[in-house]
Amino acid sequence: MEEILKLLDDHYILKLDERGNVDEIISFYDDSIFHEPFIEMVSNDDKKKAAKIFLDALENNYGKGIIRLRRGEGYSIFDVKMVKSNDIILLLAREIGREKPSFIADLLGNVVEVSDEWEALLNQNLFDVVEGKEKLLAAVREAVEKGVYDGNAFINEKEVRFRIKATTHLEFFVEEDIYRLLEKIMDAGNAKEIFNSIQEAMHMVAEDFYIRLFDMEAGTRKEAVYRYPILRRGEVVGEILLYEDMDENDLTMVKMISFLSSKASERIKEVYNILNDFAFYKIDVGGNIIYVNPKFEK
């Protein structure tokens, strides 16, 4: 068992009972979860997804997914797997990124810090750009009193779902931002959906880029500053090329897009159907054809 755990030294590991309570902490960053329901660590938006992972483990002995877990005053994004053995469910969680606020305002609603997608809000007052000032005021009041608020609002004529975390400032996490797009990559049901979701996510972090996934391409391929492969069980099936210098946060986000695209590509089944749309064959060292696929035979 110790040798196995050494292979998982980049994972947090918990043992859950069949009711989802933490029965033993093998390695985790928060000891207060001991004997508590694991679901309490999960962000409100991901509780259904976490429940599905748990039920899959109960019924099929294995479940996995990408969910956000509470960490300190915010949330981190984790690649989570659950494996059932006898009456115990082993939970393995590997951190793949930290959730960052879309924008930050002071307690009076003045926006003091923004992500690139919300640059238009910088130095504005939220009460001047939000439809329904009374609703926003109630949301801010609840966030200040309880520490957090989940809800919807119209910001710059666009309806968004957001979470407010109140400390010395108000941190707004907009669900339509990059992390929701990362979830779309993982939820994609086929290669085309993965490819489209990659494009959406990349448009949030870069202007000049090239994407390839299987036979699909977007952008112009040229000499790149950065290259991130998309893998399927160790085989390169795509890539993301960047043509400009980027800050560390944006590069980390592209790495996440590459990682999640690889995970999503491993799940889909129609890859082999895609390959069968192309004629290919294998030859031995003597140049003799030793295999042809059905498309080639036609």
Tab-separated table of C-alpha atoms in Angstrom:
chain	number	residue	atom	x	y	z
A	1	MET	CA	0.000	0.000	0.000
A	2	GLU	CA	2.848	2.421	0.849
A	3	GLU	CA	4.408	1.895	-2.585
A	4	ILE	CA	1.091	2.701	-4.258
A	5	LEU	CA	0.696	5.863	-2.202
A	6	LYS	CA	4.188	7.000	-3.219
A	7	LEU	CA	3.007	6.948	-6.833
A	8	LEU	CA	0.176	9.275	-5.826
A	9	ASP	CA	2.249	11.833	-3.950
A	10	ASP	CA	0.768	14.638	-6.059
A	11	HIS	CA	-2.766	13.633	-4.992
A	12	TYR	CA	-4.825	14.314	-1.904
A	13	ILE	CA	-6.338	11.063	-0.621
A	14	LEU	CA	-9.407	10.467	1.558
A	15	LYS	CA	-11.363	7.396	2.563
A	16	LEU	CA	-15.140	7.829	2.477
A	17	ASP	CA	-17.808	5.571	3.903
A	18	GLU	CA	-20.869	4.580	1.862
A	19	ARG	CA	-22.724	7.671	3.055
A	20	GLY	CA	-20.048	10.017	1.738
A	21	ASN	CA	-18.571	10.942	5.116
A	22	VAL	CA	-14.796	11.255	5.461
A	23	ASP	CA	-13.774	8.117	7.357
A	24	GLU	CA	-10.011	8.636	7.206
A	25	ILE	CA	-7.641	11.357	6.020
A	26	ILE	CA	-4.590	9.878	4.318
A	27	SER	CA	-3.447	13.236	2.962
A	28	PHE	CA	-5.482	16.419	2.698
A	29	TYR	CA	-5.036	20.150	3.263
A	30	ASP	CA	-7.986	20.541	5.674
A	31	ASP	CA	-8.298	18.286	8.736
A	32	SER	CA	-11.662	19.798	9.670
A	33	ILE	CA	-13.332	17.617	7.020
A	34	PHE	CA	-12.725	14.492	9.178
A	35	HIS	CA	-16.044	12.711	9.911
A	36	GLU	CA	-17.880	15.368	7.862
A	37	PRO	CA	-19.745	14.817	4.564
A	38	PHE	CA	-17.292	15.292	1.712
A	39	ILE	CA	-19.967	17.162	-0.269
A	40	GLU	CA	-19.577	20.083	2.168
A	41	MET	CA	-16.161	20.798	0.607
A	42	VAL	CA	-17.621	21.110	-2.893
A	43	SER	CA	-18.673	24.423	-4.457
A	44	ASN	CA	-22.431	24.884	-4.728
A	45	ASP	CA	-22.316	24.792	-8.526
A	46	ASP	CA	-20.484	21.454	-8.536
A	47	LYS	CA	-22.418	19.580	-5.833
A	48	LYS	CA	-24.563	17.705	-8.378
A	49	LYS	CA	-21.467	16.725	-10.331
A	50	ALA	CA	-19.738	15.548	-7.128
A	51	ALA	CA	-22.823	13.525	-6.190
A	52	LYS	CA	-22.752	11.838	-9.603
A	53	ILE	CA	-19.072	10.911	-9.151
A	54	PHE	CA	-19.928	9.391	-5.759
A	55	LEU	CA	-22.948	7.478	-7.109
A	56	ASP	CA	-20.901	6.171	-10.038
A	57	ALA	CA	-18.378	4.833	-7.526
A	58	LEU	CA	-21.133	3.232	-5.448
A	59	GLU	CA	-22.842	1.586	-8.419
A	60	ASN	CA	-19.945	0.931	-10.811
A	61	ASN	CA	-16.953	0.948	-8.422
A	62	TYR	CA	-15.460	3.972	-10.200
A	63	GLY	CA	-16.326	7.610	-10.782
A	64	LYS	CA	-14.384	10.675	-11.907
A	65	GLY	CA	-14.789	14.323	-12.854
A	66	ILE	CA	-13.517	17.893	-12.512
A	67	ILE	CA	-14.949	19.760	-9.516
A	68	ARG	CA	-14.095	22.750	-7.357
A	69	LEU	CA	-13.286	22.194	-3.688
A	70	ARG	CA	-13.161	24.809	-0.974
A	71	ARG	CA	-9.610	25.812	-0.096
A	72	GLY	CA	-9.127	28.550	2.434
A	73	GLU	CA	-11.373	31.454	1.489
A	74	GLY	CA	-11.679	30.417	-2.150
A	75	TYR	CA	-11.906	27.349	-4.341
A	76	SER	CA	-9.420	25.233	-6.261
A	77	ILE	CA	-10.134	23.069	-9.292
A	78	PHE	CA	-9.462	19.353	-8.835
A	79	ASP	CA	-9.360	16.280	-11.016
A	80	VAL	CA	-11.216	13.831	-8.737
A	81	LYS	CA	-11.453	10.046	-8.918
A	82	MET	CA	-13.379	7.738	-6.576
A	83	VAL	CA	-12.752	3.994	-6.377
A	84	LYS	CA	-14.906	1.608	-4.335
A	85	SER	CA	-13.365	-1.378	-2.562
A	86	ASN	CA	-15.582	-3.382	-0.193
A	87	ASP	CA	-17.373	-0.800	1.971
A	88	ILE	CA	-14.783	1.942	1.500
A	89	ILE	CA	-14.546	4.552	-1.253
A	90	LEU	CA	-11.046	5.887	-1.887
A	91	LEU	CA	-11.051	9.472	-3.136
A	92	LEU	CA	-8.055	10.762	-5.103
A	93	ALA	CA	-7.939	14.498	-5.816
A	94	ARG	CA	-5.238	16.256	-7.848
A	95	GLU	CA	-5.215	20.046	-7.896
A	96	ILE	CA	-5.053	21.463	-11.418
A	97	GLY	CA	-5.702	25.155	-10.803
A	98	ARG	CA	-6.869	27.898	-8.498
A	99	GLU	CA	-10.100	29.761	-9.086
A	100	LYS	CA	-9.561	33.497	-9.380
A	101	PRO	CA	-12.140	36.274	-9.183
A	102	SER	CA	-13.481	37.812	-12.386
A	103	PHE	CA	-13.326	41.235	-10.763
A	104	ILE	CA	-12.936	42.763	-7.300
A	105	ALA	CA	-14.825	45.721	-5.870
A	106	ASP	CA	-14.578	47.582	-2.585
A	107	LEU	CA	-17.495	47.407	-0.157
A	108	LEU	CA	-19.095	50.441	-1.826
A	109	GLY	CA	-19.141	48.741	-5.237
A	110	ASN	CA	-16.170	50.511	-6.844
A	111	VAL	CA	-14.351	48.048	-9.122
A	112	VAL	CA	-10.642	48.090	-8.283
A	113	GLU	CA	-9.309	44.984	-10.035
A	114	VAL	CA	-10.480	43.036	-13.107
A	115	SER	CA	-9.562	40.090	-15.292
A	116	ASP	CA	-9.032	40.807	-18.995
A	117	GLU	CA	-12.604	39.817	-19.863
A	118	TRP	CA	-14.047	42.477	-17.525
A	119	GLU	CA	-11.632	45.320	-18.262
A	120	ALA	CA	-14.533	47.630	-19.126
A	121	LEU	CA	-15.642	47.580	-15.476
A	122	LEU	CA	-12.362	48.900	-14.057
A	123	ASN	CA	-12.826	52.118	-12.011
A	124	GLN	CA	-16.594	51.965	-12.445
A	125	ASN	CA	-19.176	51.519	-9.724
A	126	LEU	CA	-21.182	48.311	-10.023
A	127	PHE	CA	-24.394	50.070	-9.063
A	128	ASP	CA	-24.036	52.178	-12.230
A	129	VAL	CA	-23.713	49.205	-14.610
A	130	VAL	CA	-25.982	46.578	-13.022
A	131	GLU	CA	-29.688	46.382	-13.822
A	132	GLY	CA	-31.617	46.092	-10.574
A	133	LYS	CA	-29.621	48.005	-7.983
A	134	GLU	CA	-31.851	46.796	-5.159
A	135	LYS	CA	-31.127	43.163	-6.032
A	136	LEU	CA	-27.376	43.810	-6.109
A	137	LEU	CA	-27.556	45.649	-2.788
A	138	ALA	CA	-29.366	42.677	-1.232
A	139	ALA	CA	-26.758	40.310	-2.696
A	140	VAL	CA	-23.878	42.383	-1.320
A	141	ARG	CA	-25.562	42.589	2.085
A	142	GLU	CA	-25.970	38.795	2.195
A	143	ALA	CA	-22.359	38.295	1.097
A	144	VAL	CA	-21.126	40.617	3.861
A	145	GLU	CA	-23.310	38.928	6.491
A	146	LYS	CA	-22.709	35.300	5.446
A	147	GLY	CA	-19.379	35.563	3.660
A	148	VAL	CA	-20.696	34.367	0.288
A	149	TYR	CA	-23.635	34.842	-2.085
A	150	ASP	CA	-24.748	32.937	-5.203
A	151	GLY	CA	-27.141	34.439	-7.730
A	152	ASN	CA	-27.799	36.086	-11.106
A	153	ALA	CA	-27.612	39.671	-12.348
A	154	PHE	CA	-27.534	41.752	-15.538
A	155	ILE	CA	-24.095	43.370	-15.935
A	156	ASN	CA	-23.539	45.569	-19.004
A	157	GLU	CA	-26.818	44.211	-20.464
A	158	LYS	CA	-25.659	40.600	-20.118
A	159	GLU	CA	-27.218	38.156	-17.664
A	160	VAL	CA	-24.554	36.259	-15.746
A	161	ARG	CA	-24.496	33.819	-12.876
A	162	PHE	CA	-21.989	34.808	-10.230
A	163	ARG	CA	-20.767	34.185	-6.715
A	164	ILE	CA	-19.689	36.958	-4.365
A	165	LYS	CA	-17.116	36.297	-1.670
A	166	ALA	CA	-16.830	39.050	0.923
A	167	THR	CA	-13.643	39.734	2.874
A	168	THR	CA	-12.174	43.232	3.053
A	169	HIS	CA	-13.372	43.498	-0.563
A	170	LEU	CA	-16.080	41.918	-2.711
A	171	GLU	CA	-14.733	39.212	-5.019
A	172	PHE	CA	-17.021	38.354	-7.951
A	173	PHE	CA	-16.691	34.954	-9.638
A	174	VAL	CA	-18.671	34.970	-12.890
A	175	GLU	CA	-19.687	31.470	-13.965
A	176	GLU	CA	-19.598	32.293	-17.684
A	177	ASP	CA	-15.877	33.010	-17.410
A	178	ILE	CA	-12.996	30.713	-18.265
A	179	TYR	CA	-13.711	28.091	-15.596
A	180	ARG	CA	-17.171	27.428	-16.992
A	181	LEU	CA	-15.576	26.979	-20.420
A	182	LEU	CA	-13.101	24.510	-18.929
A	183	GLU	CA	-16.059	22.521	-17.640
A	184	LYS	CA	-17.537	22.548	-21.142
A	185	ILE	CA	-14.376	20.858	-22.428
A	186	MET	CA	-14.742	18.063	-19.891
A	187	ASP	CA	-18.484	17.707	-20.496
A	188	ALA	CA	-18.101	17.483	-24.292
A	189	GLY	CA	-19.581	14.327	-25.770
A	190	ASN	CA	-17.587	14.131	-28.997
A	191	ALA	CA	-14.445	15.437	-30.685
A	192	LYS	CA	-16.225	18.338	-32.397
A	193	GLU	CA	-17.635	19.588	-29.090
A	194	ILE	CA	-14.198	19.344	-27.468
A	195	PHE	CA	-12.651	21.295	-30.354
A	196	ASN	CA	-15.296	24.036	-30.202
A	197	SER	CA	-14.919	24.313	-26.421
A	198	ILE	CA	-11.135	24.598	-26.742
A	199	GLN	CA	-11.610	27.478	-29.179
A	200	GLU	CA	-14.000	29.265	-26.811
A	201	ALA	CA	-11.619	28.905	-23.889
A	202	MET	CA	-8.560	29.984	-25.898
A	203	HIS	CA	-10.304	33.150	-27.079
A	204	MET	CA	-10.549	34.108	-23.387
A	205	VAL	CA	-6.776	33.983	-22.806
A	206	ALA	CA	-5.019	34.631	-26.148
A	207	GLU	CA	-5.448	36.533	-29.407
A	208	ASP	CA	-3.064	34.743	-31.757
A	209	PHE	CA	-3.049	30.949	-31.549
A	210	TYR	CA	-3.432	27.715	-33.513
A	211	ILE	CA	-5.395	24.628	-32.444
A	212	ARG	CA	-5.415	21.139	-33.892
A	213	LEU	CA	-7.468	18.209	-32.630
A	214	PHE	CA	-7.485	15.080	-34.789
A	215	ASP	CA	-8.378	16.386	-38.282
A	216	MET	CA	-9.811	19.730	-37.090
A	217	GLU	CA	-7.826	22.969	-37.151
A	218	ALA	CA	-8.315	26.614	-36.222
A	219	GLY	CA	-5.872	29.449	-36.834
A	220	THR	CA	-2.688	29.525	-38.897
A	221	ARG	CA	0.171	27.158	-38.144
A	222	LYS	CA	3.558	28.902	-37.941
A	223	GLU	CA	6.629	29.060	-35.715
A	224	ALA	CA	5.382	29.162	-32.136
A	225	VAL	CA	6.609	30.710	-28.907
A	226	TYR	CA	4.841	28.038	-26.843
A	227	ARG	CA	3.480	24.610	-27.753
A	228	TYR	CA	1.193	22.425	-25.645
A	229	PRO	CA	0.240	18.939	-26.876
A	230	ILE	CA	-3.165	17.295	-26.555
A	231	LEU	CA	-2.683	13.628	-25.733
A	232	ARG	CA	-4.838	10.529	-25.865
A	233	ARG	CA	-3.301	7.749	-23.774
A	234	GLY	CA	0.197	9.048	-24.470
A	235	GLU	CA	-0.337	9.617	-28.201
A	236	VAL	CA	-0.312	13.175	-29.553
A	237	VAL	CA	-3.708	13.828	-31.176
A	238	GLY	CA	-3.575	17.609	-31.212
A	239	GLU	CA	-1.751	20.726	-30.074
A	240	ILE	CA	-2.143	24.323	-29.021
A	241	LEU	CA	0.407	26.801	-30.414
A	242	LEU	CA	0.895	30.315	-29.053
A	243	TYR	CA	2.584	33.060	-31.042
A	244	GLU	CA	3.081	35.699	-28.360
A	245	ASP	CA	4.619	36.039	-24.912
A	246	MET	CA	2.061	35.628	-22.147
A	247	ASP	CA	2.090	36.174	-18.403
A	248	GLU	CA	2.340	33.232	-16.032
A	249	ASN	CA	-1.379	33.197	-15.189
A	250	ASP	CA	-2.438	32.965	-18.833
A	251	LEU	CA	0.156	30.270	-19.549
A	252	THR	CA	-1.131	28.273	-16.584
A	253	MET	CA	-4.626	28.565	-18.019
A	254	VAL	CA	-3.473	27.298	-21.436
A	255	LYS	CA	-1.768	24.372	-19.706
A	256	MET	CA	-5.089	23.579	-18.032
A	257	ILE	CA	-6.893	23.761	-21.375
A	258	SER	CA	-4.336	21.350	-22.839
A	259	PHE	CA	-4.591	19.000	-19.846
A	260	LEU	CA	-8.401	18.939	-19.782
A	261	SER	CA	-8.559	18.532	-23.568
A	262	SER	CA	-6.357	15.463	-23.213
A	263	LYS	CA	-8.607	14.077	-20.481
A	264	ALA	CA	-11.728	14.718	-22.563
A	265	SER	CA	-10.153	13.125	-25.651
A	266	GLU	CA	-9.453	9.960	-23.684
A	267	ARG	CA	-13.140	9.646	-22.817
A	268	ILE	CA	-14.700	9.881	-26.242
A	269	LYS	CA	-15.317	6.722	-28.228
A	270	GLU	CA	-15.720	7.999	-31.750
A	271	VAL	CA	-12.021	8.704	-32.264
A	272	TYR	CA	-11.713	5.387	-34.023
A	273	ASN	CA	-14.606	6.352	-36.289
A	274	ILE	CA	-12.757	9.549	-37.139
A	275	LEU	CA	-9.633	7.596	-38.007
A	276	ASN	CA	-11.640	5.283	-40.196
A	277	ASP	CA	-12.611	8.262	-42.350
A	278	PHE	CA	-9.001	8.350	-43.560
A	279	ALA	CA	-7.094	5.797	-45.579
A	280	PHE	CA	-3.942	4.587	-43.899
A	281	TYR	CA	-1.733	1.532	-43.837
A	282	LYS	CA	1.281	0.109	-41.994
A	283	ILE	CA	4.440	-1.228	-43.590
A	284	ASP	CA	7.317	-3.270	-42.188
A	285	VAL	CA	11.006	-2.376	-42.502
A	286	GLY	CA	11.117	-4.093	-45.904
A	287	GLY	CA	8.373	-1.873	-47.306
A	288	ASN	CA	5.717	-4.597	-47.284
A	289	ILE	CA	2.164	-3.578	-46.407
A	290	ILE	CA	1.169	-5.449	-43.252
A	291	TYR	CA	-2.112	-3.676	-42.427
A	292	VAL	CA	-4.702	-1.531	-44.202
A	293	ASN	CA	-7.782	0.002	-42.626
A	294	PRO	CA	-11.267	-0.364	-44.186
A	295	LYS	CA	-11.165	3.101	-45.785
A	296	PHE	CA	-7.923	2.241	-47.605
A	297	GLU	CA	-9.420	-0.989	-48.926
A	298	LYS	CA	-12.204	1.011	-50.575
